[in-house]
Short mmCIF file of C-alpha atoms in Angstrom, two decimals:
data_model
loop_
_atom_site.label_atom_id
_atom_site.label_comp_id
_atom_site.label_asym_id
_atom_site.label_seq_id
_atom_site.Cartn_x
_atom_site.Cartn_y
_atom_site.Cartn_z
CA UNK D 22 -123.42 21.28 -16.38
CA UNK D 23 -120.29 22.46 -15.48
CA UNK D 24 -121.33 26.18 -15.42
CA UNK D 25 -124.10 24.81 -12.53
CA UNK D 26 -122.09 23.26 -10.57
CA UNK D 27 -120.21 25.69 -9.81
CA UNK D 28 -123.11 28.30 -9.86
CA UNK D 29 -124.21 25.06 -6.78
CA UNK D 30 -120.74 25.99 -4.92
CA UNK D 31 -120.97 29.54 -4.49
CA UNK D 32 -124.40 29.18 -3.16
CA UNK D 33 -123.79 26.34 -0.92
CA UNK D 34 -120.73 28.54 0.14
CA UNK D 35 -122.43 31.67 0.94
CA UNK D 36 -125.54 29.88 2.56
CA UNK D 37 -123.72 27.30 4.61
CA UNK D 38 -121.16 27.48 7.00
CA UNK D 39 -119.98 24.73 6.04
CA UNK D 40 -116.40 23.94 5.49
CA UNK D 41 -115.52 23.44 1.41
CA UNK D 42 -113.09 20.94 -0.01
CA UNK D 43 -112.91 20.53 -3.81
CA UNK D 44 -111.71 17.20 -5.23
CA UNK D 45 -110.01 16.71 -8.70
CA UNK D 46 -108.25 14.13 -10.44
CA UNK D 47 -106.85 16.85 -13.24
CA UNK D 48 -105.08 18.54 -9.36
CA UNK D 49 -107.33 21.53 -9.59
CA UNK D 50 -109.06 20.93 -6.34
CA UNK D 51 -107.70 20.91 -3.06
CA UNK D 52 -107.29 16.89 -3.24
CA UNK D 53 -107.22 14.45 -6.81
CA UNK D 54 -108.48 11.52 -4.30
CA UNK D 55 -112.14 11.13 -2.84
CA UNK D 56 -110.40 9.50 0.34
CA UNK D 57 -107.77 11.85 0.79
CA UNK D 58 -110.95 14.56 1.31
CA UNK D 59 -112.66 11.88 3.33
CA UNK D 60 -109.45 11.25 5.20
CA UNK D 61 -109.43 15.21 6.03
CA UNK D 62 -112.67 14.92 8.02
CA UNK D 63 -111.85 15.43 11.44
CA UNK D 64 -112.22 12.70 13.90
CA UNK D 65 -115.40 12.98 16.45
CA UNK D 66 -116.81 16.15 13.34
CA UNK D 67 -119.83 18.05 14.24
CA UNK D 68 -119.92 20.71 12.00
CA UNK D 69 -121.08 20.26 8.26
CA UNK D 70 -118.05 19.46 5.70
CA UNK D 71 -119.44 19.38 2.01
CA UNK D 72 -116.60 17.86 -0.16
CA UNK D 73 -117.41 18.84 -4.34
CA UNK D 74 -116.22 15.99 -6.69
CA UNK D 75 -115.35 17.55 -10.15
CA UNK D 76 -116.31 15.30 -12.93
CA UNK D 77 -113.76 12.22 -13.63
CA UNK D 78 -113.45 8.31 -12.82
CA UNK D 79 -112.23 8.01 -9.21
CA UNK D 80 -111.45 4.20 -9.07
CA UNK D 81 -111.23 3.78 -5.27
CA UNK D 82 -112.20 1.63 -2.08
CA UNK D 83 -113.69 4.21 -0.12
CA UNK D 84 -114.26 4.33 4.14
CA UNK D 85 -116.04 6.76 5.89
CA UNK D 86 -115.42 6.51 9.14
CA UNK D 87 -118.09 6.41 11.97
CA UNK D 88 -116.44 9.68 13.95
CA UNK D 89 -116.74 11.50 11.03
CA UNK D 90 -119.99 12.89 10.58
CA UNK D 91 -122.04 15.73 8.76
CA UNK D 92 -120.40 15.04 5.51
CA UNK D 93 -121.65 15.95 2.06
CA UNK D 94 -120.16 15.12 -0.90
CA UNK D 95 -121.92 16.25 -4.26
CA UNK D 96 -120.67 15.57 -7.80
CA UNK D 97 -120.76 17.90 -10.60
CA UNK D 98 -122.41 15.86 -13.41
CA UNK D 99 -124.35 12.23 -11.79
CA UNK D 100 -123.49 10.63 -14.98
CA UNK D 101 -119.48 11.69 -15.28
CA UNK D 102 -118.71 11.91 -11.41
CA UNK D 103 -118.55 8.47 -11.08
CA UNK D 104 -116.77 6.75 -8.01
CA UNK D 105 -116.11 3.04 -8.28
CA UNK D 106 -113.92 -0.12 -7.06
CA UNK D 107 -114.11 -3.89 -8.27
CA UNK D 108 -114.16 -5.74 -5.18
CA UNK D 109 -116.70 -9.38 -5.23
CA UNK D 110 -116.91 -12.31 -3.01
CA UNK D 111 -114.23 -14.91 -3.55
CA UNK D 112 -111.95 -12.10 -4.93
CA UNK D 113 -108.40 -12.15 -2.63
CA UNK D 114 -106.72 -8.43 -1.72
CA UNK D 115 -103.52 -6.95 -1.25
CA UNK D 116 -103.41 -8.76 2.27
CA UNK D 117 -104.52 -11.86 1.18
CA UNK D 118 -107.43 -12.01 2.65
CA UNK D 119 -110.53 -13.50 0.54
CA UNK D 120 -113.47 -10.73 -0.35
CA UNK D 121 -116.80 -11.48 1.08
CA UNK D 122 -120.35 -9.88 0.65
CA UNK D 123 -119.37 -7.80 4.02
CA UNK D 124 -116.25 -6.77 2.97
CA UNK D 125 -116.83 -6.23 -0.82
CA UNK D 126 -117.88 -2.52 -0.72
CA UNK D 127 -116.40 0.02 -3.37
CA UNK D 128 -117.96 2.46 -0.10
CA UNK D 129 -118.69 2.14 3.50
CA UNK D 130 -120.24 4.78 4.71
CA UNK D 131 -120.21 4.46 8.47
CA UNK D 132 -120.69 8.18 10.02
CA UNK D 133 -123.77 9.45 10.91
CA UNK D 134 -125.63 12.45 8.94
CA UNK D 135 -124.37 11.46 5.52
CA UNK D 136 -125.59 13.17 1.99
CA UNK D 137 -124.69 12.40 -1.28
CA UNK D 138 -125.81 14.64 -4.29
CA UNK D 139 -125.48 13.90 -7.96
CA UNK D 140 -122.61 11.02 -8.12
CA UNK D 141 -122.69 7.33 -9.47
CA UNK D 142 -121.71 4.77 -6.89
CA UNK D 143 -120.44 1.40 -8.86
CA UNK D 144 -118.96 -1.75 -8.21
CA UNK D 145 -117.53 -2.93 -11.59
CA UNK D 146 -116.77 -6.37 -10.78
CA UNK D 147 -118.69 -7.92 -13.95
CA UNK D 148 -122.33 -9.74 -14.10
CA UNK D 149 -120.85 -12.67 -12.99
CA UNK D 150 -118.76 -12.24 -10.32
CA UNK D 151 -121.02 -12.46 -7.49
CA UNK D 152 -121.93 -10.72 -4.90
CA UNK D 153 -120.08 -7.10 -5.11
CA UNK D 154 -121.48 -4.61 -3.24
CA UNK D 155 -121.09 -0.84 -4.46
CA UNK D 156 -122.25 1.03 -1.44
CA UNK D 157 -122.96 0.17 2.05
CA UNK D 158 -124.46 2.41 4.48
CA UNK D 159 -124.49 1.31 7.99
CA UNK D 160 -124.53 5.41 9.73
CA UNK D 161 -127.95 6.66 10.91
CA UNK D 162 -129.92 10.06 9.13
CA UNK D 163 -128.15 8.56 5.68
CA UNK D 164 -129.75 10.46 2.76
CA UNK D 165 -128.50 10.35 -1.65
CA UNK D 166 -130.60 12.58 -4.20
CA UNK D 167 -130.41 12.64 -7.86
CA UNK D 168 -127.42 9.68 -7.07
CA UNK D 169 -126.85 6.05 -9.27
CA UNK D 170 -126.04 3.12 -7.72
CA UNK D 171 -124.31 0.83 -10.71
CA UNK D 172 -123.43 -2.69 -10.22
CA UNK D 173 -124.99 -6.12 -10.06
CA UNK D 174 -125.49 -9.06 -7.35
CA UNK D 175 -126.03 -7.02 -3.73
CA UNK D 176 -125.83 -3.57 -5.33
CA UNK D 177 -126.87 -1.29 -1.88
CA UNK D 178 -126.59 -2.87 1.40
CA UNK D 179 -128.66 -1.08 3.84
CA UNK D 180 -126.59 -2.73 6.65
CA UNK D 181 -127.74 -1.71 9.96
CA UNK D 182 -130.64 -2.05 12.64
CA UNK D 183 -130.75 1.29 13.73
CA UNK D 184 -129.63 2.70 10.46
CA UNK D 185 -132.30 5.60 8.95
CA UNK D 186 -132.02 5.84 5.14
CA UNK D 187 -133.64 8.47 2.05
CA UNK D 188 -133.22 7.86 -1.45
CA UNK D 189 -134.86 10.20 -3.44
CA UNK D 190 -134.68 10.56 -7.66
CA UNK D 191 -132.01 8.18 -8.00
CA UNK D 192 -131.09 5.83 -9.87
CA UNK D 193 -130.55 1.88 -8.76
CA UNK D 194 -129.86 -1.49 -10.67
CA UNK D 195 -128.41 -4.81 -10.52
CA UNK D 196 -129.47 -8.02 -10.76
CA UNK D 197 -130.05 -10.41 -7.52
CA UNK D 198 -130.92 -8.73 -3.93
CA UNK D 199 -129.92 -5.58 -5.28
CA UNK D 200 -131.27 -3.83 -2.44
CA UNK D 201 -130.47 -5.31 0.93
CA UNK D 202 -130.22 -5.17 4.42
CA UNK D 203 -132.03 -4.62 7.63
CA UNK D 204 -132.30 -0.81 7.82
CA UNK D 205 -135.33 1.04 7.49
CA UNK D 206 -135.16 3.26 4.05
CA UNK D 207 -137.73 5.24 2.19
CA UNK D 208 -136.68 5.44 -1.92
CA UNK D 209 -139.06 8.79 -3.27
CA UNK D 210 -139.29 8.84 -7.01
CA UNK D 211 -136.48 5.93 -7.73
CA UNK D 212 -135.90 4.52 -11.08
CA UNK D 213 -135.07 0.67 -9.89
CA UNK D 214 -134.04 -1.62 -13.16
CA UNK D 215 -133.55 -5.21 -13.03
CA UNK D 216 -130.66 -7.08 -15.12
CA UNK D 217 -131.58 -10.57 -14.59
CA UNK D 218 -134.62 -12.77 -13.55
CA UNK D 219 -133.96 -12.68 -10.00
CA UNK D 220 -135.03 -10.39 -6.76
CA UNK D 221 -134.77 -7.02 -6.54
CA UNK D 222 -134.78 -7.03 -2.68
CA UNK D 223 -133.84 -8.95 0.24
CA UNK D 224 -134.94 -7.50 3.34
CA UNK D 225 -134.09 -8.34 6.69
CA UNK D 226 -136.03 -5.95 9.07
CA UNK D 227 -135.98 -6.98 12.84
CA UNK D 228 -139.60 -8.09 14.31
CA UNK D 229 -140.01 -5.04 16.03
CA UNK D 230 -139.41 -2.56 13.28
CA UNK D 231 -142.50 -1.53 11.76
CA UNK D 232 -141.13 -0.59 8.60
CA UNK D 233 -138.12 -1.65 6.20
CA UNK D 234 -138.25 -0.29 2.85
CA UNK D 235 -141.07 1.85 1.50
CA UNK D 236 -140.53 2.74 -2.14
CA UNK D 237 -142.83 5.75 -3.20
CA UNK D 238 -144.09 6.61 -6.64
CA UNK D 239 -140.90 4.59 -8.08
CA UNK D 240 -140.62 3.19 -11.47
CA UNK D 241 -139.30 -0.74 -11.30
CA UNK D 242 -138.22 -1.92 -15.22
CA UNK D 243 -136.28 -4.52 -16.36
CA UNK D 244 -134.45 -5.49 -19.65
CA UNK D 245 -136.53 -6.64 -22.13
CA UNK D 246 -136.19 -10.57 -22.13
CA UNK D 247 -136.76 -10.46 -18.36
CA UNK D 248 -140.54 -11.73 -17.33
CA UNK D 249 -139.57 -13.32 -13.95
CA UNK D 250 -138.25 -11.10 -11.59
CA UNK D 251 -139.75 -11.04 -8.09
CA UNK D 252 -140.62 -7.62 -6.25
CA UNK D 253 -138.58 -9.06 -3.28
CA UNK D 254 -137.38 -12.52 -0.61
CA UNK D 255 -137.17 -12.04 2.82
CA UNK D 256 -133.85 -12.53 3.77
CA UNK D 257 -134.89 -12.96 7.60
CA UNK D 258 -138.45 -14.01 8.94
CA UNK D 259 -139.84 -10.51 9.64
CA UNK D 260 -138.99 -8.72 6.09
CA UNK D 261 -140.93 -5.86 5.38
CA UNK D 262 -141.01 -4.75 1.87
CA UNK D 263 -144.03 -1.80 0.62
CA UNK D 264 -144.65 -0.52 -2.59
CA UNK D 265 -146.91 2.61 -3.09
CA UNK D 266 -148.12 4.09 -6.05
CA UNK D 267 -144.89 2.28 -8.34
CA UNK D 268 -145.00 1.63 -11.66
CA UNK D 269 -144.57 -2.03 -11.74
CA UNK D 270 -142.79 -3.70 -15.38
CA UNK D 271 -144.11 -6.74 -17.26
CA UNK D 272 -140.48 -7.98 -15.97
CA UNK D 273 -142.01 -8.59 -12.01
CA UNK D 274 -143.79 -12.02 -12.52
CA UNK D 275 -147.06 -12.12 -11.62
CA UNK D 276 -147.36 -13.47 -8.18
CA UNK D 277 -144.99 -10.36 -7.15
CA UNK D 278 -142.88 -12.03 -4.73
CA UNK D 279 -140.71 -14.85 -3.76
CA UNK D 280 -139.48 -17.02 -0.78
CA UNK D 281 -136.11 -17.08 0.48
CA UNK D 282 -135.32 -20.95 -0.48
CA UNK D 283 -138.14 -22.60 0.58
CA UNK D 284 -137.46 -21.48 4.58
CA UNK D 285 -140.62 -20.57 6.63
CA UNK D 286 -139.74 -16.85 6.06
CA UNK D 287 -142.83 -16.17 4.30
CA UNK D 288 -144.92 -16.87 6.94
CA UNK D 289 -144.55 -13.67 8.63
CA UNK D 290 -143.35 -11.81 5.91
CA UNK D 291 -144.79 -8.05 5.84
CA UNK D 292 -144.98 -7.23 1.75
CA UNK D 293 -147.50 -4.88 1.01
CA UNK D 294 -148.69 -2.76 -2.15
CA UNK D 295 -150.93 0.00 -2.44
CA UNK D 296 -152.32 1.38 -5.73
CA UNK D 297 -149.54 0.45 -8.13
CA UNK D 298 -150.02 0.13 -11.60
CA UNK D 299 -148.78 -1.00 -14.75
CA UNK D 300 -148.46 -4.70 -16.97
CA UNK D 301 -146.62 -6.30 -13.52
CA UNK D 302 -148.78 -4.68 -10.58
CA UNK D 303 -152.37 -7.05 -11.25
CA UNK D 304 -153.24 -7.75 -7.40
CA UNK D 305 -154.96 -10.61 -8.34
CA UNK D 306 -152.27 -12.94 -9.57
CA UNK D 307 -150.33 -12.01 -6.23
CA UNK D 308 -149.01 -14.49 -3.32
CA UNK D 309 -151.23 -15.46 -0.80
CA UNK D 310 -149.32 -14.34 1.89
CA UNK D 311 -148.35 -10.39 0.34
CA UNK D 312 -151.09 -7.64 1.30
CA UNK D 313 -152.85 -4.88 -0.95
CA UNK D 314 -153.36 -2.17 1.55
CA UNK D 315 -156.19 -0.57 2.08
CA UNK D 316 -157.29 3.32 2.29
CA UNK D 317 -156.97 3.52 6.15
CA UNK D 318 -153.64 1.41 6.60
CA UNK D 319 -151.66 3.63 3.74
CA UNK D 320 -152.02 6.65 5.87
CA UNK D 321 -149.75 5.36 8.56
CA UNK D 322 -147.28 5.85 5.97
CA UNK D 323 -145.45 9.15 6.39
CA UNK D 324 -141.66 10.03 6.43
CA UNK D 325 -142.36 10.50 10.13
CA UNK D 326 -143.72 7.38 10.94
CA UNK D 327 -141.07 5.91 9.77
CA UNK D 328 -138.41 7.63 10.65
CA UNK D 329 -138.98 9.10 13.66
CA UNK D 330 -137.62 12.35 14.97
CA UNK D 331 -135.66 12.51 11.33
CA UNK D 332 -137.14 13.70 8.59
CA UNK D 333 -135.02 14.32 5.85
CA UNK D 334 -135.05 17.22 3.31
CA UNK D 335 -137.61 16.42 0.74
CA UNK D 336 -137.21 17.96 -2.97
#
């Protein structure tokens, strides 16, 4: 592993003119801190910066700012690159202040044209400490392959309107709402595993957004006592929520989805499903007010209808 990663740099180096910054705890690299390379980003950056994380536990609250932009960090082993804080709600800092959901990130990514490549995001605040988000992306053209995203209540927050996000072979669990948010984000070949009989999303996609997540020939499994998990709630009225051609665990209950606590937010709810398969995908046994697509309607879903003029690398 270590012998490719580095075998990853000199390519990346000789095809890229992108500027390189190495980060290791051991002092090997250019910085031992992930935000000290962060913190080297120029302000107002439009030129690609690809920071390499050498393997090691980087136990930091991480910021990326918003003029900052065109970053790429990439880890050199997903399982042992592994960057991670232990902030939850009701938790008070180093200012006093008292953590919230908003506030509870172990990573804000807020710049623009983000990638992450081969590193384990984790917020390792405990099972029950609440809500204790590990990442939240709130930049536009966001993209993480081969990444994990470690933690439990409101794992990934997808926090933005106009925020455009691709998850591709990665990893994500948690337990409650573990993938949130109002951004539109396509997960391609994502391993998503439940931890407790709860939700695994909670959308909130705006009315006139046609799409919030799509997940894409993903596998969803759960531990093994689980048999009640829901596919998703609508956080606000106009969630939108599609799975295509997923592998769907005895875990997700049979009726698929859930309310958000007895609100009217189902009522114009947009969960679909298209072809899944497996003990938890019968079609039958789902909510009245979920859809199966049909053979027309699933062709309308294409990286560029829903994202626009961005269509991310695809691997």
């Amino acid at each position: 592993m270590k012998k490719t990663f580095f075998i990853l740099l000199i390519l990346y180096a000789i095809n890229s003119q992108a500027q390189q910054i190495i980060v290791a705890s051991d002092g090997s690299g250019n910085y031992t801190t992930v935000q000290a390379a962060l913190d080297a980003v120029p302000s107002k950056n439009n030129k690609p910066i690809t920071i390499y994380i050498k393997k090691g536990i980087y136990k930091e609250k991480l910021h990326l700012d918003s003029t900052k932009g065109f970053v790429t960090l990439i880890g050199e082993d997903k399982f042992k690159t592994i960057l991670t804080y232990d902030d939850h709600t009701g938790k008070v800092d180093s200012k006093g202040d008292t953590i919230n959901t908003r506030t509870s990130w172990s990573f804000l990514v807020r710049a623009n044209d983000f990638t992450a490549r081969n590193i384990t995001f984790q917020n390792d605040a405990g099972f029950s400490a609440g809500q204790a988000v590990a990442v939240e992306v709130q930049g536009d053209k966001a993209a993480f392959y081969n990444c994990r995203f470690i933690g439990n209540q409101d794992v990934l927050f997808t926090n933005s309107q106009t925020s455009r996000q691709y998850y591709q072979d990665c990893y994500i669990e948690g337990t409650t709402d573990f993938i949130f948010g109002s951004s539109t984000a396509w997960f391609e070949r994502c391993h998503i595993h439940s931890k407790k009989n709860s939700h695994v999303t909670a959308a909130s996609t705006p009315q006139n957004h046609a799409y919030g997540y799509v997940f894409n020939d993903c596998v969803l499994t759960g531990d093994t006592s689980l048999h009640n998990v829901s596919l998703g709630r609508p956080w606000r009225p106009y969630a939108s929520v599609t799975y295509i051609h997923c592998y769907i665990g005895q875990h997700i209950k049979p009726e698929g989805w859930s309310n958000w606590n007895n609100t009217d937010n189902y009522k114009t709810t947009r969960f679909a499903e298209y072809e899944n398969y497996g003990p938890g995908a019968d079609p039958s046994k789902r909510v009245s007010w979920s859809r199966q697509l049909n053979d027309d309607e699933i062709k309308h879903y294409t990286l560029k209808n829903v994202f626009g003029d961005w269509v991310p690398l695809r691997q």
